[in-house]
């Protein structure tokens, strides 16, 4: 059995759904189909999920989101008309949207989740109707009835252990099952969504629960590339990489697959195959537990902007028991999460996403660190990008860090910080955001110009 997930671009129009149908029907092993909400039809388009979020926010602000609701309905209407589906499908979608829109607003985060989830939920019903019109036995699966129980965390739900046991019963259902991605239900029956792009997570959960042989993730690119193709023209495709490598790359900026999506598949040892809906004959990229290391130390380079660094210096810091705990405790008091903590004997830097706090909070944090920890120096540096060089081969190659640093020096890129985990699968460089693209190109030139991956 295969679980197959299609992203928003694969479901953005009736023409795209025709491709999805052909892909699913070409392999009888594809029994469970996970769908996203309709995505962009062109670069100027707006995703249905974004429209629904705007609807929720306007409604909470006591503003009538009639324009956005009509746009959402028009998107489904266009798809239904392209596929010659009966009009009652759109009537049902309209009833569902207005029921959610007019629902309880006492808990705004939960209200937004209920509206966000409408994109996938209604699209799954539409896709199932399309398959049936083609005389295929296909059924929409309600995540609540199927048993996808999740933690009550708006926008960050986690599947509960019992969900896997309940979902296993889907193996016994006949036909092709169309399952909406991105959300589940709490034990109390309320809708909660996974983090954004969470349909990948749903697919992985189902692959684990159903003990699938393979989890296929269809998107709009032929493969996972060794670097962002918007930064490096025609980068090398990656034929195979490990769960750990993909997790690191996804975290650091690769948008092909949600970084949390690999966890359920990894735990069950299920291979993941990334393929292109628009070019299904392309080999794609396989994500596996182990691979042959024939490509050199690095498999990919990822980068992301929007970071800042809180630098703290104090003489004999390494002798002070609990210093790190106290520092992170101050950040916890402000509800901040951190990404990395590179350190020396007398200094430490904490890397955070800078969209977590404003100028006023920044002043309070720096003042507390200065006074409570008696630090010699405290400063905050904005406008950083993190560049991650990833590869299992680093464990067996000497001088990888030196090669990367030399490439950055040659490109005249100043390194703000360096961090390498104990796993030796990745190394991170912090640079000014204005230098990000130049830095990525320099590292790519060093590791991939004459290498096949």
Coordinates of C-alpha atoms in Angstrom, one line a residue:
X1 CA 0.0 0.0 0.0
X2 CA 1.1 3.5 -0.8
X3 CA -0.1 6.8 0.8
X4 CA 0.2 9.6 -1.6
X5 CA -0.1 13.3 -0.8
X6 CA -0.7 16.1 -3.3
X7 CA 0.2 19.8 -2.6
X8 CA -1.8 22.9 -3.3
X9 CA -0.3 23.6 -6.7
X10 CA -1.2 20.0 -7.8
X11 CA -4.9 20.8 -6.9
X12 CA -5.2 24.4 -8.0
X13 CA -7.4 23.8 -11.0
X14 CA -9.5 21.2 -12.8
X15 CA -6.6 20.6 -15.2
X16 CA -4.3 19.8 -12.3
X17 CA -6.9 17.4 -10.8
X18 CA -7.0 15.5 -14.1
X19 CA -3.2 14.9 -13.7
X20 CA -3.8 13.8 -10.1
X21 CA -6.5 11.3 -11.2
X22 CA -4.2 9.8 -13.8
X23 CA -1.3 9.4 -11.3
X24 CA -3.5 7.7 -8.7
X25 CA -5.1 5.4 -11.2
X26 CA -1.8 4.4 -12.7
X27 CA -0.8 2.4 -9.6
X28 CA -3.3 0.2 -7.7
X29 CA -1.1 0.4 -4.6
X30 CA -2.1 4.1 -4.2
X31 CA -5.0 3.6 -1.9
X32 CA -5.0 6.7 0.4
X33 CA -4.8 10.2 -1.2
X34 CA -4.1 13.1 1.1
X35 CA -5.1 16.5 -0.3
X36 CA -4.1 20.1 0.4
X37 CA -6.3 23.1 -0.2
X38 CA -6.2 24.6 -3.7
X39 CA -2.9 26.5 -4.1
X40 CA -1.7 29.2 -6.6
X41 CA -2.6 28.9 -10.3
X42 CA 0.0 31.5 -11.1
X43 CA 2.6 33.6 -9.2
X44 CA 0.0 36.4 -8.7
X45 CA -2.7 34.1 -7.3
X46 CA -3.6 33.7 -3.6
X47 CA -3.8 30.4 -1.9
X48 CA -7.2 29.4 -0.6
X49 CA -5.7 28.9 2.9
X50 CA -4.5 32.5 2.9
X51 CA -7.9 33.7 1.9
X52 CA -9.5 31.7 4.7
X53 CA -7.1 33.2 7.3
X54 CA -8.0 36.7 6.1
X55 CA -11.7 35.8 6.3
X56 CA -11.2 34.7 9.9
X57 CA -9.2 37.8 10.9
X58 CA -11.7 40.1 9.3
X59 CA -14.6 38.4 11.0
X60 CA -12.9 38.6 14.4
X61 CA -12.4 42.3 13.8
X62 CA -16.1 42.7 13.1
X63 CA -15.5 43.4 9.4
X64 CA -17.5 41.5 6.7
X65 CA -15.1 39.2 4.7
X66 CA -17.6 38.9 1.9
X67 CA -15.0 39.5 -0.8
X68 CA -12.7 36.8 0.4
X69 CA -15.5 34.3 1.0
X70 CA -16.7 34.9 -2.6
X71 CA -13.2 34.4 -3.9
X72 CA -12.9 31.1 -2.1
X73 CA -16.2 29.9 -3.4
X74 CA -15.2 31.0 -6.9
X75 CA -12.1 28.9 -6.7
X76 CA -14.0 25.8 -5.9
X77 CA -16.7 26.8 -8.5
X78 CA -14.1 27.1 -11.2
X79 CA -12.6 23.7 -10.5
X80 CA -16.1 22.1 -10.3
X81 CA -17.1 23.6 -13.7
X82 CA -13.8 22.5 -15.3
X83 CA -14.6 18.9 -14.2
X84 CA -18.3 19.1 -14.9
X85 CA -19.2 18.3 -11.3
X86 CA -22.8 18.8 -10.1
X87 CA -23.8 22.1 -8.6
X88 CA -24.8 20.7 -5.2
X89 CA -21.1 20.2 -4.4
X90 CA -20.5 24.0 -4.4
X91 CA -23.8 24.5 -2.5
X92 CA -22.5 22.1 0.2
X93 CA -19.1 23.9 0.3
X94 CA -20.9 27.2 0.7
X95 CA -23.0 26.0 3.6
X96 CA -19.9 24.6 5.3
X97 CA -18.0 27.9 4.9
X98 CA -20.7 30.0 6.3
X99 CA -21.3 27.6 9.2
X100 CA -17.7 28.0 10.2
X101 CA -17.7 31.7 9.6
X102 CA -20.7 32.1 11.9
X103 CA -19.4 29.8 14.6
X104 CA -18.2 30.6 18.1
X105 CA -15.6 33.3 18.3
X106 CA -14.9 33.2 22.0
X107 CA -11.6 31.6 21.4
X108 CA -10.0 33.4 18.4
X109 CA -7.2 31.0 17.8
X110 CA -9.6 28.0 17.6
X111 CA -12.0 30.0 15.4
X112 CA -9.1 30.7 12.9
X113 CA -8.2 27.0 12.9
X114 CA -11.8 26.0 12.1
X115 CA -11.8 28.3 9.1
X116 CA -8.3 27.4 7.9
X117 CA -9.2 23.7 7.9
X118 CA -12.1 24.3 5.6
X119 CA -9.7 24.6 2.6
X120 CA -8.5 21.0 2.8
X121 CA -11.7 19.5 4.1
X122 CA -13.9 20.8 1.3
X123 CA -11.2 20.1 -1.3
X124 CA -11.2 16.4 -0.2
X125 CA -14.9 16.3 -0.7
X126 CA -14.6 17.8 -4.2
X127 CA -11.8 15.4 -5.2
X128 CA -13.7 12.4 -4.0
X129 CA -16.7 13.5 -6.0
X130 CA -14.5 13.9 -9.1
X131 CA -13.1 10.4 -8.7
X132 CA -16.6 9.0 -8.4
X133 CA -17.7 10.9 -11.5
X134 CA -15.0 9.0 -13.3
X135 CA -16.7 5.8 -12.1
X136 CA -14.0 5.0 -9.5
X137 CA -14.9 3.8 -6.0
X138 CA -13.7 6.7 -3.9
X139 CA -14.7 8.0 -0.5
X140 CA -14.1 11.2 1.4
X141 CA -12.7 10.4 4.9
X142 CA -13.7 12.6 7.8
X143 CA -10.6 12.8 10.1
X144 CA -12.9 12.9 13.1
X145 CA -14.6 9.7 12.3
X146 CA -11.3 8.1 11.2
X147 CA -9.7 8.9 14.6
X148 CA -7.1 11.5 13.8
X149 CA -7.0 12.8 17.4
X150 CA -4.5 15.7 18.0
X151 CA -3.4 17.9 20.9
X152 CA -5.5 21.0 21.5
X153 CA -2.8 23.4 20.2
X154 CA -4.1 25.9 17.6
X155 CA -1.7 26.0 14.6
X156 CA 0.7 23.6 16.2
X157 CA -1.3 20.4 16.8
X158 CA 0.5 17.1 17.4
X159 CA -1.0 13.7 16.6
X160 CA -1.7 11.7 19.8
X161 CA -0.4 8.1 20.1
X162 CA -3.9 6.7 20.0
X163 CA -4.5 8.3 16.6
X164 CA -2.2 5.7 15.0
X165 CA -4.1 2.8 16.5
X166 CA -7.5 4.2 15.3
X167 CA -6.4 5.2 11.8
X168 CA -5.1 1.6 11.2
X169 CA -8.8 0.6 10.6
X170 CA -8.7 2.5 7.3
X171 CA -6.8 -0.4 5.8
X172 CA -10.0 -2.4 5.8
X173 CA -12.1 0.1 3.9
X174 CA -12.7 -0.5 0.2
X175 CA -11.9 1.9 -2.6
X176 CA -9.7 4.9 -2.8
X177 CA -9.8 7.0 0.3
X178 CA -9.5 10.8 0.0
X179 CA -8.3 12.3 3.2
X180 CA -8.0 16.1 4.0
X181 CA -4.6 17.2 5.2
X182 CA -3.5 19.8 7.7
X183 CA -5.8 19.2 10.6
X184 CA -7.3 16.8 13.1
X185 CA -9.7 16.8 16.0
X186 CA -9.1 17.0 19.8
X187 CA -10.6 14.4 22.1
X188 CA -13.4 17.0 22.7
X189 CA -14.2 17.1 19.0
X190 CA -12.7 20.5 18.1
X191 CA -10.7 21.3 15.0
X192 CA -6.9 22.0 15.4
X193 CA -4.5 22.5 12.6
X194 CA -0.9 21.4 12.3
X195 CA 1.7 24.1 11.5
X196 CA 1.6 25.7 8.1
X197 CA 2.0 23.2 5.1
X198 CA 0.8 20.6 7.6
X199 CA -0.7 18.4 4.9
X200 CA 2.7 16.8 4.6
X201 CA 2.4 15.8 8.2
X202 CA -1.0 14.2 7.7
X203 CA 0.4 12.1 4.9
X204 CA 3.2 10.9 7.0
X205 CA 0.9 10.1 10.0
X206 CA -1.3 8.0 7.7
X207 CA 1.7 6.2 6.2
X208 CA 2.8 5.3 9.7
X209 CA -0.6 4.3 11.0
X210 CA -1.5 2.2 7.9
X211 CA 1.9 0.6 7.8
X212 CA 2.3 1.7 4.2
X213 CA 5.2 0.5 2.0
X214 CA 5.8 4.0 0.7
X215 CA 4.8 7.6 1.3
X216 CA 4.7 9.6 -2.0
X217 CA 4.7 13.3 -1.8
X218 CA 3.7 15.0 -5.1
X219 CA 4.7 18.6 -5.5
X220 CA 5.6 21.0 -8.4
X221 CA 9.3 20.2 -8.8
X222 CA 11.1 17.2 -10.3
X223 CA 13.2 16.5 -7.2
X224 CA 14.7 18.0 -4.1
X225 CA 17.6 20.2 -5.3
X226 CA 20.9 20.6 -3.7
X227 CA 20.3 24.3 -3.3
X228 CA 17.5 26.8 -3.9
X229 CA 17.1 27.2 -7.7
X230 CA 16.2 30.8 -7.2
X231 CA 19.7 31.4 -5.9
X232 CA 21.7 29.0 -8.1
X233 CA 20.6 28.4 -11.7
X234 CA 20.0 24.8 -12.6
X235 CA 21.3 23.2 -9.4
X236 CA 21.9 19.5 -9.1
X237 CA 19.1 17.2 -8.3
X238 CA 19.4 14.9 -5.3
X239 CA 18.5 11.4 -6.1
X240 CA 18.5 10.1 -2.5
X241 CA 19.1 11.5 0.9
X242 CA 18.5 10.4 4.5
X243 CA 15.7 11.4 6.9
X244 CA 18.2 13.3 9.0
X245 CA 19.6 15.2 6.0
X246 CA 16.1 16.1 4.7
X247 CA 15.0 17.2 8.2
X248 CA 18.0 19.5 8.5
X249 CA 17.5 21.0 5.0
X250 CA 13.7 21.5 5.6
X251 CA 14.3 23.2 8.9
X252 CA 16.9 25.5 7.3
X253 CA 14.7 26.7 4.4
X254 CA 13.9 23.9 1.9
X255 CA 10.1 24.2 1.3
X256 CA 9.7 21.0 -0.6
X257 CA 8.7 19.0 2.5
X258 CA 7.6 20.1 5.9
X259 CA 10.4 19.4 8.5
X260 CA 7.9 17.8 10.9
X261 CA 6.5 15.5 8.2
X262 CA 9.5 13.1 8.3
X263 CA 9.0 12.2 12.0
X264 CA 6.2 9.6 11.6
X265 CA 7.7 8.1 8.5
X266 CA 11.1 7.9 10.1
X267 CA 9.7 6.2 13.2
X268 CA 8.0 3.6 11.1
X269 CA 11.0 3.2 8.7
X270 CA 8.8 4.1 5.7
X271 CA 10.6 5.6 2.6
X272 CA 9.4 8.9 1.3
X273 CA 9.4 9.6 -2.4
X274 CA 9.2 13.3 -3.6
X275 CA 7.8 13.5 -7.1
X276 CA 6.4 16.1 -9.6
X277 CA 2.7 16.0 -10.4
X278 CA 3.5 17.8 -13.7
X279 CA 6.2 15.4 -14.6
X280 CA 5.4 12.1 -12.9
X281 CA 7.9 10.1 -15.0
X282 CA 10.8 12.0 -13.5
X283 CA 12.8 9.9 -10.9
X284 CA 12.2 12.3 -8.1
X285 CA 14.0 12.1 -4.7
X286 CA 13.9 9.2 -2.3
X287 CA 14.3 9.9 1.5
X288 CA 15.5 6.8 3.3
X289 CA 17.1 5.7 6.6
X290 CA 20.6 5.1 5.0
X291 CA 22.2 5.8 1.7
X292 CA 25.4 5.3 -0.2
X293 CA 27.8 8.3 0.4
X294 CA 29.3 8.7 -3.0
X295 CA 28.8 12.5 -3.4
X296 CA 31.4 13.9 -1.1
X297 CA 30.8 15.6 2.3
X298 CA 27.7 17.7 1.4
X299 CA 24.3 16.7 0.0
X300 CA 22.6 20.1 0.1
X301 CA 22.8 23.8 1.2
X302 CA 19.8 25.6 2.7
X303 CA 19.4 29.2 3.9
X304 CA 16.8 31.3 5.6
X305 CA 16.6 34.9 6.7
X306 CA 14.8 36.7 9.5
X307 CA 17.1 35.8 12.4
X308 CA 18.8 37.8 15.1
X309 CA 21.5 37.1 17.7
X310 CA 21.7 38.0 21.4
X311 CA 25.4 38.1 22.3
X312 CA 26.3 37.8 26.0
X313 CA 29.8 38.1 27.3
X314 CA 31.0 37.6 30.9
X315 CA 34.4 36.9 32.2
X316 CA 34.6 33.3 33.7
X317 CA 31.2 32.5 32.4
X318 CA 32.2 28.8 32.1
X319 CA 32.8 28.7 35.9
X320 CA 29.3 30.0 36.7
X321 CA 26.9 27.1 37.4
X322 CA 23.4 27.7 35.9
X323 CA 24.4 30.7 33.7
X324 CA 22.9 29.2 30.5
X325 CA 19.7 28.1 32.3
X326 CA 19.2 31.6 33.7
X327 CA 19.7 33.2 30.3
X328 CA 17.3 30.9 28.5
X329 CA 14.9 31.3 31.5
X330 CA 14.7 35.1 30.8
X331 CA 13.8 34.3 27.2
X332 CA 11.2 31.8 28.3
X333 CA 9.6 34.5 30.5
X334 CA 8.9 36.4 27.3
X335 CA 7.6 33.3 25.5
X336 CA 10.5 33.2 23.1
X337 CA 11.9 30.0 21.5
X338 CA 15.5 29.9 20.3
X339 CA 17.2 28.1 17.4
X340 CA 20.9 27.8 18.3
X341 CA 23.3 28.6 21.1
X342 CA 26.9 28.7 19.9
X343 CA 29.2 29.5 22.8
X344 CA 32.8 30.0 24.0
X345 CA 34.3 30.0 27.5
X346 CA 33.3 33.6 28.2
X347 CA 30.6 34.3 25.7
X348 CA 27.4 32.8 24.3
X349 CA 25.1 33.8 21.5
X350 CA 21.4 32.8 21.3
X351 CA 19.9 32.8 17.8
X352 CA 16.2 33.6 17.5
X353 CA 13.7 34.4 14.8
X354 CA 13.4 38.2 15.1
X355 CA 9.7 38.3 14.3
X356 CA 9.0 37.0 17.8
X357 CA 9.5 40.4 19.5
X358 CA 9.3 44.1 19.1
X359 CA 11.6 47.0 20.1
X360 CA 10.1 47.4 23.5
X361 CA 10.5 43.8 24.4
X362 CA 14.0 43.8 23.1
X363 CA 15.0 46.6 25.5
X364 CA 13.4 44.7 28.4
X365 CA 15.2 41.5 27.6
X366 CA 18.6 43.1 27.2
X367 CA 18.2 45.0 30.5
X368 CA 17.2 41.9 32.4
X369 CA 20.2 39.9 31.0
X370 CA 22.5 42.8 31.9
X371 CA 21.3 43.3 35.5
X372 CA 20.3 39.7 36.5
X373 CA 23.3 37.9 35.0
X374 CA 25.7 40.8 35.6
X375 CA 27.0 40.4 32.1
X376 CA 30.0 42.4 30.9
X377 CA 28.5 43.0 27.4
X378 CA 25.0 42.3 25.9
X379 CA 24.1 43.2 22.4
X380 CA 21.5 42.2 19.8
X381 CA 22.3 41.9 16.2
X382 CA 19.5 42.0 13.6
X383 CA 19.3 41.1 10.0
X384 CA 21.0 37.7 10.0
X385 CA 20.6 34.7 7.7
X386 CA 21.5 31.2 8.6
X387 CA 23.2 28.9 6.0
X388 CA 23.1 25.2 6.6
X389 CA 25.5 22.8 4.9
X390 CA 24.2 19.3 5.3
X391 CA 25.5 15.8 4.5
X392 CA 26.1 12.5 6.2
X393 CA 29.4 12.4 4.4
X394 CA 30.8 15.0 6.7
X395 CA 31.5 12.3 9.3
X396 CA 34.0 10.7 7.0
X397 CA 35.6 13.8 5.4
X398 CA 38.2 15.9 7.0
X399 CA 38.3 19.6 6.4
X400 CA 34.7 20.3 5.4
X401 CA 34.4 23.3 7.7
X402 CA 37.7 24.7 6.4
X403 CA 36.6 24.4 2.8
X404 CA 33.3 26.2 3.5
X405 CA 35.0 29.0 5.5
X406 CA 37.6 29.4 2.7
X407 CA 34.9 29.7 0.1
X408 CA 33.1 32.4 2.1
X409 CA 36.4 34.3 2.7
X410 CA 37.1 34.2 -1.1
X411 CA 33.6 35.6 -1.7
X412 CA 34.4 38.3 0.8
X413 CA 31.5 37.2 3.1
X414 CA 32.1 37.9 6.8
X415 CA 31.0 35.0 9.1
X416 CA 29.1 36.3 12.1
X417 CA 29.0 32.9 13.8
X418 CA 29.6 29.2 13.2
X419 CA 27.9 26.2 14.8
X420 CA 28.2 22.5 14.2
X421 CA 26.1 19.9 16.0
X422 CA 27.6 16.8 17.6
X423 CA 25.9 14.6 14.9
X424 CA 28.3 16.0 12.4
X425 CA 25.6 15.9 9.7
X426 CA 25.3 19.7 9.4
X427 CA 27.2 22.9 10.0
X428 CA 25.6 26.3 10.3
X429 CA 27.0 29.7 9.3
X430 CA 25.4 33.0 10.3
X431 CA 25.9 35.9 7.9
X432 CA 24.4 39.2 7.2
X433 CA 21.2 38.8 5.2
X434 CA 22.5 41.1 2.5
X435 CA 25.3 38.5 2.0
X436 CA 23.1 35.4 2.0
X437 CA 22.8 34.7 -1.7
X438 CA 26.5 35.4 -2.4
X439 CA 27.5 33.1 0.5
X440 CA 25.2 30.3 -0.7
X441 CA 26.6 30.5 -4.3
X442 CA 30.2 30.4 -3.0
X443 CA 29.6 27.3 -0.9
X444 CA 27.7 25.6 -3.8
X445 CA 30.6 26.3 -6.1
X446 CA 33.0 24.7 -3.6
X447 CA 31.1 21.5 -3.0
X448 CA 28.9 20.9 -6.0
X449 CA 30.5 22.2 -9.2
X450 CA 32.2 19.0 -10.1
X451 CA 30.2 16.6 -7.9
X452 CA 27.3 14.3 -8.8
X453 CA 24.6 13.8 -6.2

